[in-house]
Amino acid sequence: MTSILPSAAIYEGTRIPSRVPTILDVDPAKHDPEDILRVNFGPNHPSTHGVLRLVVDLDGEQVAGIRAVIGYLHTGFEKTMEHKSWWKSITYPARIDYLSFHSNELEYVLAIEKLLGIEVPRRAIWARMALAELNRIHSHLVWLGTSALEIGAISLFWYAFDDRDAILDLFELAGGTRFHTRYVQVGGLAEDLPPGFTEEARRFCEQMPRSVDEYEALLDRQTIWLERTKGIGLLSAADAIALGQSGPILRASGVNWDLRKNMPYLFYDQVEFDVPVYYNGDVYDRYKVHMDEMRQSVRIVRQCLDRLDETEGEPWIADDRKVVLPPRHELHTSMESLIHHFKIVTEGYTVPEGEVYVVIESPRGEAGCYLVSDGGPRPWRVKFRPPSFAALQATATAVQGCLVADLVAVAASLDPVMGDVDR
Amino acid sequence: MTEYAGVPGLVETREAYGEVTLVIDPARIVEACTYLRDVAGFNMLSDIAAADYLGWGEPGVAGYIGTSDGRDLNAPGSQGHARVPDPKPKRFSVSYHLLRISDDPARVRVQVWLDDGESVDSVIRVWPAADWFEREAWDLMGIRFEGHPNLVRLLMPDDWEGHPLRKDYPLGGEPVRFSEEEA
């Protein structure tokens, strides 16, 4: 096993700004204050992946200072969820990080299940894993398409969105909607996977690795792409950890860390896959990590599909009538089922008192959910740990020495989803 | 559990749901966090989560749904509590979730308890990642972090009044533009 931390650093010492870690102040020793031009980049700008605002101090084309301003998409999800029953609030997390909807839903449901101590049937766990990995590919494809678009590689956007569509078709097949599926239910899944799902998913798994090869061929031999990504947006392993970075950003800085391997949850300890690690900590390496992760996710999906075929016909949700909705057909014949249905839908189920912090490896990295329950039918406090939020804290460190044109590439490589940042 | 015995300012160690919580004296939080980083190896700050326990255990408040006039649509007693939850020492808790990225990975929750108006020292010099997390806790929950170099609002507009995630800040308390009658 290779060690977790890299042996060589990308640059000497730390580059985190000393006054405020997230604000790069103009250094009067390097730049004449007379030459500085302050520019607002965003919040309404097509290449900011939503409504990110960067206040940039420019010296000619050089970025001399930067400050990220967020909050333009703050909608108060956490406050709203405190006012919904546990059962109803499951719809919200998917809308926080709208690209990794399934992962967010999963993380919230896993936290509720931890408080409840409910056991989930294995078929449901394999289905959750298969969909989580499909969701990862989906999120990475959107990242790839939009990031390449921003640097000028327009055609890749259409290719990537074609494959993304195939994944959304699979989600539609499983949950009935293309995203924000609310397919994960406390205790298991909302419904069993439909017949034919594994065949469709296998067809996708056949085609996807070929697509990744094609995308890589399109970009890796293109001088413009290489020149605009290599050596740009440097982040050393020590700085990345200090700034709370996770997921692909951390692995591109040489840290061999993936929660699926290092602190396994679901059945990730029972599947074979590799964790891609790159050591230069630049935009190019973050791109390479994303590409390799898509290949590895296909590998995991294949193994999950085999297990789903083996567990065909097994239960897909726990048999706990105090928490899980009774089967629809029983409502017409059983008084008790009708009462349970009524109680769960109106009042909701109660969750034992306590606090938990559940973290999973979402497409963007460490996605955490802190839950406090007072023993009632509603969450007392819900707090999400958004990986994009932490990622944007690294802008002031990563853009040092960049030109204004690189700004777009660096911001995109941090893969922020503004819904996730602002909640 | 014994590996945390030497943490400075340790008030109480709790273990529930397989998670370790270290309750720390707020006055010694920086000391405790420096110890956890340098001696116990918790190199990453995963999250800072503040929670407001106003009305904890009182029926009705948990599901307080109101407007700026304070209208409570929920009848007290309809909360479905099986039992009254254990009392909390103070109104606010701030939980620092730490992660050890090493061959021996671990998570730990460091918790301090504060009353309204009390503040806690910033851990921004221990983990730079604390910057936005502390600003968010100030913005939404009104927790003051002493020594933070830039403790201003993060998610809400700069001129916002109040801290929306507090339990006494009602849902629907946000003013709606153009809804006032013209004089």
Coordinates of C-alpha atoms in Angstrom, one line a residue:
Chain A
M1 CA 0.0 0.0 0.0
T2 CA 1.3 3.4 -0.9
S3 CA 1.4 6.0 1.8
I4 CA -1.4 8.5 2.1
L5 CA 0.7 11.7 1.9
P6 CA 3.0 12.4 -1.0
S7 CA 6.8 12.5 -0.3
A8 CA 7.6 15.6 -2.4
A9 CA 5.8 19.0 -2.1
I10 CA 4.6 20.9 -5.2
Y11 CA 6.0 24.1 -3.8
E12 CA 8.0 25.2 -0.8
G13 CA 6.1 26.1 2.4
T14 CA 2.6 27.4 2.3
R15 CA 0.8 29.7 0.0
I16 CA -2.3 30.3 2.1
P17 CA -2.7 34.1 2.5
S18 CA -1.6 34.9 6.1
R19 CA -4.1 37.6 7.0
V20 CA -7.3 35.9 6.0
P21 CA -6.9 32.4 4.4
T22 CA -9.6 33.1 1.7
I23 CA -8.6 36.6 0.7
L24 CA -5.6 37.3 -1.4
D25 CA -4.5 40.9 -0.7
V26 CA -2.5 42.9 -3.2
D27 CA 1.1 42.8 -2.2
P28 CA 2.5 46.5 -2.4
A29 CA 6.0 45.1 -2.8
K30 CA 5.1 43.4 -6.1
H31 CA 2.4 45.6 -7.5
D32 CA 2.1 49.3 -7.6
P33 CA -1.4 50.2 -6.1
E34 CA -1.8 52.8 -8.9
D35 CA -1.8 50.0 -11.5
I36 CA -4.5 47.9 -9.8
L37 CA -7.8 47.6 -11.6
R38 CA -10.6 46.0 -9.5
V39 CA -13.0 43.9 -11.6
N40 CA -16.1 42.1 -10.6
F41 CA -16.2 38.6 -12.1
G42 CA -19.7 37.4 -11.8
P43 CA -22.1 36.8 -10.1
N44 CA -24.0 36.6 -13.3
H45 CA -21.3 35.2 -15.7
P46 CA -21.7 32.1 -17.8
S47 CA -18.4 30.6 -16.7
T48 CA -18.9 30.8 -12.9
H49 CA -20.9 27.6 -12.7
G50 CA -23.8 29.5 -11.2
V51 CA -23.7 32.6 -9.2
L52 CA -20.1 32.8 -7.9
R53 CA -18.7 36.3 -7.6
L54 CA -15.0 36.9 -7.6
V55 CA -13.7 40.4 -6.8
V56 CA -10.4 40.4 -8.7
D57 CA -7.6 43.0 -8.4
L58 CA -5.7 43.0 -11.7
D59 CA -2.3 44.3 -12.5
G60 CA -2.4 44.2 -16.3
E61 CA -3.3 40.6 -17.0
Q62 CA -1.9 39.4 -13.7
V63 CA -4.2 38.5 -10.8
A64 CA -2.8 40.4 -7.9
G65 CA -5.7 39.9 -5.4
I66 CA -8.9 38.0 -5.2
R67 CA -11.9 37.5 -2.9
A68 CA -14.7 35.1 -3.5
V69 CA -18.2 36.3 -2.5
I70 CA -20.9 33.7 -2.1
G71 CA -24.5 33.6 -0.8
Y72 CA -26.3 34.6 -4.0
L73 CA -28.1 31.2 -4.1
H74 CA -28.8 31.0 -0.3
T75 CA -32.3 29.6 0.1
G76 CA -32.3 28.5 3.7
F77 CA -32.6 24.7 3.1
E78 CA -31.4 23.9 6.6
K79 CA -34.0 26.2 8.2
T80 CA -36.8 24.8 6.0
M81 CA -35.8 21.2 6.8
E82 CA -36.2 21.9 10.6
H83 CA -39.9 22.5 9.8
K84 CA -40.6 19.3 7.8
S85 CA -41.0 15.8 9.2
W86 CA -38.0 13.5 8.7
W87 CA -40.0 11.7 6.0
K88 CA -40.7 14.8 4.0
S89 CA -37.3 16.5 4.3
I90 CA -35.6 13.8 2.2
T91 CA -36.6 15.8 -0.9
Y92 CA -34.4 18.8 0.1
P93 CA -30.8 17.5 0.1
A94 CA -31.0 16.5 -3.6
R95 CA -31.7 20.1 -4.5
I96 CA -28.8 21.4 -2.5
D97 CA -26.1 19.9 -4.7
Y98 CA -28.2 19.5 -7.9
L99 CA -25.5 17.6 -9.8
S100 CA -24.9 14.9 -7.1
F101 CA -28.6 14.6 -6.1
H102 CA -28.4 10.9 -5.3
S103 CA -25.3 11.3 -3.1
N104 CA -26.8 14.1 -1.1
E105 CA -30.0 12.2 -0.6
L106 CA -28.1 9.1 0.4
E107 CA -26.0 11.0 2.9
Y108 CA -29.0 12.4 4.6
V109 CA -30.9 9.1 4.7
L110 CA -27.8 7.3 6.0
A111 CA -27.7 9.8 8.9
I112 CA -31.4 9.2 9.7
E113 CA -30.8 5.5 9.5
K114 CA -27.8 5.8 11.9
L115 CA -30.1 7.5 14.5
L116 CA -32.9 5.0 14.0
G117 CA -30.5 2.0 14.0
I118 CA -32.5 0.4 11.2
E119 CA -31.1 -2.4 9.1
V120 CA -31.2 -2.0 5.3
P121 CA -31.6 -5.1 3.1
R122 CA -28.6 -5.9 1.0
R123 CA -30.4 -5.5 -2.4
A124 CA -31.1 -1.9 -1.5
I125 CA -27.5 -1.2 -0.5
W126 CA -26.3 -2.6 -3.9
A127 CA -28.8 -0.4 -5.7
R128 CA -27.8 2.6 -3.7
M129 CA -24.2 2.0 -4.6
A130 CA -24.8 1.5 -8.3
L131 CA -26.8 4.7 -8.5
A132 CA -24.3 6.6 -6.4
E133 CA -21.6 5.7 -8.9
L134 CA -23.8 6.5 -11.9
N135 CA -24.4 9.8 -10.2
R136 CA -20.6 10.3 -9.9
I137 CA -20.2 9.7 -13.6
H138 CA -23.0 12.1 -14.3
S139 CA -21.6 14.9 -12.1
H140 CA -18.1 14.4 -13.6
L141 CA -19.5 14.6 -17.1
V142 CA -21.2 17.9 -16.4
W143 CA -18.0 19.1 -14.9
L144 CA -16.0 18.0 -17.9
G145 CA -18.3 19.4 -20.5
T146 CA -18.7 22.8 -18.8
S147 CA -15.0 23.1 -17.9
A148 CA -13.9 22.3 -21.4
L149 CA -16.5 24.7 -22.8
E150 CA -15.1 27.5 -20.6
I151 CA -11.6 27.0 -22.0
G152 CA -12.9 27.0 -25.5
A153 CA -13.4 23.3 -26.3
I154 CA -17.0 23.6 -27.3
S155 CA -17.7 20.3 -29.0
L156 CA -16.9 18.3 -25.8
F157 CA -19.8 19.8 -24.1
W158 CA -22.2 18.1 -26.5
Y159 CA -20.5 14.8 -26.3
A160 CA -20.4 14.8 -22.5
F161 CA -24.1 15.8 -22.3
D162 CA -25.0 13.0 -24.6
D163 CA -23.6 10.4 -22.2
R164 CA -25.1 12.3 -19.3
D165 CA -28.5 11.9 -20.9
A166 CA -28.0 8.1 -20.9
I167 CA -27.4 8.2 -17.1
L168 CA -30.5 10.4 -16.6
D169 CA -32.4 7.8 -18.6
L170 CA -31.3 5.2 -16.1
F171 CA -32.4 7.3 -13.2
E172 CA -35.7 7.8 -14.9
L173 CA -36.0 4.1 -15.3
A174 CA -35.3 3.5 -11.6
G175 CA -37.1 6.4 -9.9
G176 CA -39.4 7.9 -12.5
T177 CA -37.7 11.3 -12.6
R178 CA -34.5 12.2 -14.3
F179 CA -33.0 14.0 -11.4
H180 CA -34.0 14.9 -7.8
T181 CA -35.3 11.3 -7.8
R182 CA -36.0 10.9 -4.1
Y183 CA -35.4 7.3 -4.7
V184 CA -33.6 6.6 -1.5
Q185 CA -36.0 6.0 1.3
V186 CA -35.2 5.4 5.0
G187 CA -34.9 1.7 5.3
G188 CA -34.1 1.0 1.6
L189 CA -35.5 2.3 -1.7
A190 CA -38.8 3.9 -2.6
E191 CA -39.5 1.1 -5.1
D192 CA -37.7 -2.0 -6.4
L193 CA -35.6 -1.5 -9.5
P194 CA -37.7 -2.2 -12.5
P195 CA -37.2 -5.3 -14.7
G196 CA -34.6 -4.6 -17.4
F197 CA -32.7 -2.0 -15.4
T198 CA -29.5 -4.1 -15.1
E199 CA -29.5 -4.8 -18.9
E200 CA -29.8 -1.1 -19.7
A201 CA -27.2 -0.2 -17.1
R202 CA -24.8 -2.9 -18.6
R203 CA -25.3 -1.4 -22.0
F204 CA -24.2 1.9 -20.6
C205 CA -21.2 0.4 -18.9
E206 CA -20.1 -1.1 -22.2
Q207 CA -20.2 2.2 -23.9
M208 CA -19.0 4.6 -21.2
P209 CA -15.3 3.5 -21.0
R210 CA -15.0 4.0 -24.8
S211 CA -16.5 7.5 -24.4
V212 CA -14.0 8.4 -21.7
D213 CA -11.2 7.2 -24.0
E214 CA -12.6 9.4 -26.8
Y215 CA -12.8 12.5 -24.5
E216 CA -9.3 12.0 -23.3
A217 CA -8.1 11.7 -26.9
L218 CA -9.9 14.9 -27.8
L219 CA -8.3 16.9 -24.9
D220 CA -4.9 15.2 -24.2
R221 CA -3.5 15.8 -27.6
Q222 CA -4.7 19.3 -27.9
T223 CA -2.0 21.9 -27.3
I224 CA -4.4 24.6 -26.2
W225 CA -6.0 22.4 -23.5
L226 CA -2.6 21.3 -22.2
E227 CA -1.2 24.8 -22.1
R228 CA -4.2 26.2 -20.4
T229 CA -4.3 23.5 -17.7
K230 CA -0.8 22.3 -16.9
G231 CA 1.0 24.1 -14.0
I232 CA -2.1 26.3 -13.4
G233 CA -3.9 26.6 -10.1
L234 CA -1.3 24.9 -7.9
L235 CA -2.3 23.5 -4.5
S236 CA 0.1 21.5 -2.4
A237 CA -1.0 18.5 -0.3
A238 CA -0.3 20.3 3.0
D239 CA -2.2 23.4 1.8
A240 CA -5.1 21.3 0.5
I241 CA -5.6 19.5 3.8
A242 CA -5.2 22.7 5.8
L243 CA -7.9 24.3 3.7
G244 CA -10.2 21.3 4.1
Q245 CA -10.2 20.2 0.5
S246 CA -11.5 16.8 -0.4
G247 CA -12.3 14.5 -3.3
P248 CA -10.7 15.0 -6.7
I249 CA -8.9 18.2 -5.6
L250 CA -7.2 16.3 -2.7
R251 CA -6.3 13.4 -4.9
A252 CA -4.9 15.6 -7.6
S253 CA -2.6 17.1 -5.0
G254 CA -1.1 13.7 -4.3
V255 CA -3.1 12.7 -1.2
N256 CA -4.2 9.1 -1.6
W257 CA -7.5 9.5 0.3
D258 CA -10.9 8.3 -0.6
L259 CA -13.5 7.6 2.0
R260 CA -14.8 4.7 0.0
K261 CA -11.4 3.0 0.6
N262 CA -10.1 4.6 3.8
M263 CA -13.3 4.6 5.8
P264 CA -15.7 2.4 3.9
Y265 CA -19.5 2.7 4.1
L266 CA -22.3 0.7 2.3
F267 CA -20.5 -2.2 0.6
Y268 CA -17.5 -0.4 -0.7
D269 CA -15.2 -2.8 1.1
Q270 CA -16.6 -5.6 -1.0
V271 CA -15.9 -4.2 -4.5
E272 CA -12.7 -3.8 -6.4
F273 CA -11.6 -0.4 -7.6
D274 CA -8.6 1.8 -7.6
V275 CA -8.2 5.3 -6.3
P276 CA -6.5 7.5 -8.9
V277 CA -3.9 9.8 -7.4
Y278 CA -1.9 12.5 -9.3
Y279 CA 0.9 14.6 -7.9
N280 CA 1.2 18.0 -9.6
G281 CA -1.8 19.6 -7.9
D282 CA -2.7 21.6 -11.1
V283 CA -5.8 21.9 -13.2
Y284 CA -4.6 19.2 -15.6
D285 CA -4.2 16.7 -12.7
R286 CA -7.7 17.5 -11.4
Y287 CA -9.0 16.7 -14.9
K288 CA -7.0 13.4 -15.0
V289 CA -8.5 12.4 -11.6
H290 CA -12.0 13.1 -12.9
M291 CA -11.4 11.0 -16.0
D292 CA -9.9 8.0 -14.1
E293 CA -12.7 8.2 -11.5
M294 CA -15.3 7.8 -14.3
R295 CA -13.6 4.6 -15.4
Q296 CA -13.4 3.3 -11.8
S297 CA -17.0 4.1 -11.2
V298 CA -18.0 2.0 -14.3
R299 CA -16.0 -0.9 -12.7
I300 CA -18.0 -0.5 -9.4
V301 CA -21.3 -0.2 -11.2
R302 CA -20.6 -3.5 -13.1
Q303 CA -19.9 -5.3 -9.8
C304 CA -23.1 -3.8 -8.2
L305 CA -25.1 -5.0 -11.2
D306 CA -23.9 -8.5 -10.8
R307 CA -25.0 -8.4 -7.1
L308 CA -28.3 -6.9 -8.1
D309 CA -28.9 -9.8 -10.5
E310 CA -28.0 -12.3 -7.7
T311 CA -30.4 -10.6 -5.2
E312 CA -33.3 -10.4 -7.7
G313 CA -36.6 -10.9 -5.9
E314 CA -35.2 -10.1 -2.4
P315 CA -36.7 -7.3 -0.3
W316 CA -35.6 -3.7 -1.2
I317 CA -36.8 -2.0 1.9
A318 CA -36.7 -2.9 5.6
D319 CA -39.8 -4.5 7.1
D320 CA -40.4 -1.9 9.8
R321 CA -44.0 -0.6 9.8
K322 CA -43.3 2.2 12.2
V323 CA -40.9 3.9 9.7
V324 CA -41.5 2.4 6.3
L325 CA -44.7 3.1 4.4
P326 CA -46.8 -0.1 4.0
P327 CA -47.2 -1.6 0.4
R328 CA -49.8 0.2 -1.5
H329 CA -52.1 -2.8 -2.1
E330 CA -52.4 -3.4 1.7
L331 CA -54.1 -0.1 2.2
H332 CA -57.2 -1.5 0.6
T333 CA -57.4 -4.6 2.8
S334 CA -55.7 -3.9 6.1
M335 CA -56.9 -1.4 8.7
E336 CA -53.6 -1.5 10.5
S337 CA -51.6 -0.7 7.3
L338 CA -54.0 2.2 6.7
I339 CA -53.4 3.6 10.2
H340 CA -49.6 3.2 9.8
H341 CA -49.7 5.0 6.4
F342 CA -51.8 7.8 7.9
K343 CA -49.5 8.2 10.9
I344 CA -46.3 8.3 8.8
V345 CA -47.6 10.7 6.2
T346 CA -49.3 13.1 8.6
E347 CA -47.3 13.2 11.8
G348 CA -44.2 11.4 10.6
Y349 CA -42.1 8.8 12.5
T350 CA -40.0 9.8 15.5
V351 CA -36.3 9.4 15.5
P352 CA -34.4 8.7 18.8
E353 CA -32.7 11.6 20.5
G354 CA -29.1 12.2 19.6
E355 CA -26.6 13.8 17.2
V356 CA -24.7 12.1 14.4
Y357 CA -22.3 13.2 11.7
V358 CA -22.3 11.0 8.6
V359 CA -19.9 11.6 5.8
I360 CA -19.8 10.0 2.4
E361 CA -17.5 10.4 -0.7
S362 CA -19.7 12.4 -3.0
P363 CA -18.5 13.3 -6.5
R364 CA -17.0 16.4 -5.0
G365 CA -15.6 14.8 -2.0
E366 CA -16.3 14.8 1.7
A367 CA -20.1 15.4 1.9
G368 CA -21.2 15.4 5.5
C369 CA -24.5 15.7 7.3
Y370 CA -24.8 16.7 11.0
L371 CA -28.2 15.8 12.5
V372 CA -29.6 16.6 15.9
S373 CA -32.8 14.9 16.9
D374 CA -34.8 15.7 20.0
G375 CA -36.7 12.5 19.7
G376 CA -39.6 14.1 17.8
P377 CA -40.9 13.7 14.2
R378 CA -38.8 16.6 12.8
P379 CA -35.1 17.2 12.7
W380 CA -34.0 19.7 15.4
R381 CA -31.0 20.8 13.4
V382 CA -29.7 19.8 10.0
K383 CA -26.3 21.0 8.9
F384 CA -24.6 19.9 5.7
R385 CA -20.9 20.0 5.1
P386 CA -20.8 21.0 1.5
P387 CA -17.6 19.9 -0.3
S388 CA -17.9 22.8 -2.8
F389 CA -18.0 25.3 0.0
A390 CA -14.7 24.1 1.2
A391 CA -13.3 23.9 -2.3
L392 CA -14.0 27.6 -2.9
Q393 CA -12.0 28.5 0.2
A394 CA -8.9 27.5 -1.8
T395 CA -9.4 30.0 -4.6
A396 CA -7.1 32.6 -3.0
T397 CA -4.4 30.0 -2.6
A398 CA -4.8 28.4 -6.0
V399 CA -4.9 31.5 -8.2
Q400 CA -1.6 33.0 -7.1
G401 CA 0.5 33.9 -10.1
C402 CA -2.3 33.3 -12.5
L403 CA -3.4 35.4 -15.4
V404 CA -7.0 36.6 -15.7
A405 CA -7.7 34.1 -18.4
D406 CA -6.6 31.2 -16.1
L407 CA -9.1 32.3 -13.5
V408 CA -11.9 30.5 -15.3
A409 CA -9.9 27.4 -15.6
V410 CA -8.9 27.4 -11.9
A411 CA -12.4 28.2 -10.7
A412 CA -13.8 25.4 -12.9
S413 CA -11.3 22.9 -11.7
L414 CA -12.4 23.3 -8.1
D415 CA -15.8 22.1 -9.3
P416 CA -18.1 24.3 -7.2
V417 CA -21.8 23.8 -7.4
M418 CA -23.3 27.0 -6.1
G419 CA -26.4 25.3 -4.8
D420 CA -24.1 23.3 -2.6
V421 CA -22.0 26.3 -1.5
D422 CA -24.9 28.5 -0.6
R423 CA -27.6 26.1 0.4
Chain B
M1 CA -11.3 7.0 24.6
T2 CA -8.1 7.1 26.6
E3 CA -6.2 8.7 23.8
Y4 CA -8.2 11.9 24.4
A5 CA -7.5 12.0 28.1
G6 CA -4.7 14.6 27.7
V7 CA -6.7 17.1 25.7
P8 CA -6.5 20.5 27.4
G9 CA -9.7 21.9 28.8
L10 CA -11.6 18.6 28.5
V11 CA -14.9 18.8 30.4
E12 CA -16.6 15.5 29.3
T13 CA -16.1 12.7 26.9
R14 CA -19.2 11.1 25.4
E15 CA -19.6 8.2 23.0
A16 CA -22.9 7.6 21.2
Y17 CA -23.8 6.1 17.8
G18 CA -20.1 5.1 17.5
E19 CA -19.0 8.8 17.5
V20 CA -16.8 10.3 20.1
T21 CA -17.7 13.8 21.4
L22 CA -15.2 15.8 23.4
V23 CA -16.8 18.7 25.3
I24 CA -14.2 21.4 25.8
D25 CA -14.1 24.5 28.0
P26 CA -14.7 27.3 25.5
A27 CA -11.9 29.4 27.0
R28 CA -9.4 26.7 26.0
I29 CA -10.7 25.7 22.6
V30 CA -7.6 26.9 20.7
E31 CA -5.3 25.0 23.0
A32 CA -7.4 21.8 22.7
C33 CA -7.6 22.1 18.9
T34 CA -3.8 22.7 18.6
Y35 CA -3.2 19.6 20.8
L36 CA -5.6 17.5 18.7
R37 CA -3.9 18.6 15.5
D38 CA -0.3 18.3 16.6
V39 CA -0.4 15.4 19.1
A40 CA -3.5 13.4 18.1
G41 CA -2.9 14.0 14.3
F42 CA -6.3 15.4 13.4
N43 CA -5.0 17.3 10.4
M44 CA -8.3 18.3 8.8
L45 CA -11.2 20.3 10.0
S46 CA -14.2 18.8 8.2
D47 CA -17.0 21.0 9.5
I48 CA -18.1 23.5 12.1
A49 CA -21.8 23.1 13.0
A50 CA -23.6 25.4 15.4
A51 CA -27.0 24.4 16.9
D52 CA -29.5 26.4 18.8
Y53 CA -31.3 24.6 21.7
L54 CA -33.7 27.3 22.6
G55 CA -37.0 25.6 23.6
W56 CA -35.4 22.2 23.6
G57 CA -37.7 19.7 25.3
E58 CA -40.7 22.2 25.4
P59 CA -43.6 21.0 23.3
G60 CA -44.5 23.2 20.4
V61 CA -41.2 25.1 19.9
A62 CA -39.5 22.3 18.0
G63 CA -42.0 22.7 15.2
Y64 CA -42.6 26.4 15.6
I65 CA -44.1 27.7 12.4
G66 CA -44.8 31.3 12.6
T67 CA -44.8 34.6 10.9
S68 CA -43.2 37.9 11.9
D69 CA -46.3 38.5 14.1
G70 CA -45.3 35.3 16.0
R71 CA -48.4 33.3 15.0
D72 CA -47.9 29.7 16.0
L73 CA -49.8 27.4 13.7
N74 CA -49.0 24.3 15.7
A75 CA -50.9 23.3 18.7
P76 CA -48.5 22.4 21.6
G77 CA -48.4 18.8 22.4
S78 CA -48.8 17.6 18.9
Q79 CA -45.0 17.0 18.5
G80 CA -45.1 13.2 19.1
H81 CA -42.3 13.1 21.6
A82 CA -42.1 9.8 23.3
R83 CA -40.1 11.4 26.2
V84 CA -38.7 14.8 27.1
P85 CA -35.2 14.9 25.8
D86 CA -32.2 15.4 28.2
P87 CA -31.6 19.0 29.1
K88 CA -28.6 20.8 27.5
P89 CA -26.1 22.8 29.5
K90 CA -26.4 26.0 27.5
R91 CA -28.3 27.5 24.6
F92 CA -25.8 27.0 21.8
S93 CA -23.5 24.2 20.9
V94 CA -20.7 24.6 18.4
S95 CA -19.4 21.3 17.1
Y96 CA -16.1 21.0 15.3
H97 CA -15.9 17.8 13.3
L98 CA -12.3 16.7 12.9
L99 CA -10.8 14.1 10.6
R100 CA -7.5 12.4 10.7
I101 CA -6.1 11.7 7.2
S102 CA -3.6 9.0 7.9
D103 CA -3.2 5.2 7.8
D104 CA -5.2 5.1 11.0
P105 CA -8.2 7.3 10.0
A106 CA -10.5 8.6 12.7
R107 CA -13.2 11.2 13.3
V108 CA -13.9 13.1 16.5
R109 CA -16.4 15.8 17.4
V110 CA -15.1 18.7 19.6
Q111 CA -18.0 20.6 21.2
V112 CA -18.3 23.8 23.2
W113 CA -21.4 25.2 24.8
L114 CA -22.2 28.9 24.8
D115 CA -25.1 31.2 26.0
D116 CA -26.4 34.0 23.9
G117 CA -23.8 36.8 23.9
E118 CA -20.9 34.5 24.9
S119 CA -18.1 34.1 22.4
V120 CA -15.4 31.5 21.6
D121 CA -11.9 31.9 20.2
S122 CA -11.4 31.4 16.5
V123 CA -9.5 28.3 15.4
I124 CA -8.6 29.9 12.1
R125 CA -4.9 29.8 13.1
V126 CA -5.1 26.1 13.7
W127 CA -7.0 25.2 10.5
P128 CA -7.3 27.9 7.8
A129 CA -10.4 26.0 6.7
A130 CA -12.3 27.4 9.7
D131 CA -12.5 30.8 7.9
W132 CA -15.8 30.4 6.1
F133 CA -17.2 27.8 8.5
E134 CA -16.9 30.3 11.4
R135 CA -18.3 33.1 9.2
E136 CA -21.3 30.9 8.4
A137 CA -21.9 30.2 12.1
W138 CA -21.8 33.9 12.9
D139 CA -24.0 34.8 10.0
L140 CA -26.7 32.2 10.5
M141 CA -26.5 31.5 14.2
G142 CA -24.9 34.6 15.7
I143 CA -21.9 32.9 17.4
R144 CA -19.0 35.3 17.8
F145 CA -15.6 33.9 17.1
E146 CA -12.9 36.1 18.8
G147 CA -9.8 36.7 16.8
H148 CA -11.3 36.0 13.5
P149 CA -9.8 38.6 11.1
N150 CA -12.9 38.9 8.9
L151 CA -16.0 38.0 10.8
V152 CA -18.6 39.4 8.5
R153 CA -21.8 37.9 7.0
L154 CA -21.2 35.2 4.4
L155 CA -24.4 33.8 3.0
M156 CA -26.9 36.6 4.0
P157 CA -26.7 40.1 2.5
D158 CA -24.4 42.5 4.4
D159 CA -27.2 44.6 5.8
W160 CA -29.3 41.7 7.0
E161 CA -30.7 41.8 10.6
G162 CA -30.8 38.8 12.8
H163 CA -29.5 35.3 12.5
P164 CA -31.9 33.1 10.6
L165 CA -31.0 29.7 11.9
R166 CA -31.8 30.7 15.5
K167 CA -34.9 29.0 16.9
D168 CA -36.5 32.4 17.8
Y169 CA -36.2 33.6 14.2
P170 CA -39.5 32.5 12.7
L171 CA -39.9 30.8 9.3
G172 CA -41.6 33.4 7.2
G173 CA -40.0 36.3 9.2
E174 CA -38.3 37.5 6.1
P175 CA -39.9 40.8 4.9
V176 CA -41.6 40.6 1.5
R177 CA -40.9 43.5 -0.8
F178 CA -43.8 45.6 -2.0
S179 CA -46.2 43.9 0.4
E180 CA -46.7 47.0 2.6
E181 CA -49.7 49.0 1.8
E182 CA -48.9 52.3 0.2
A183 CA -49.5 55.2 2.5

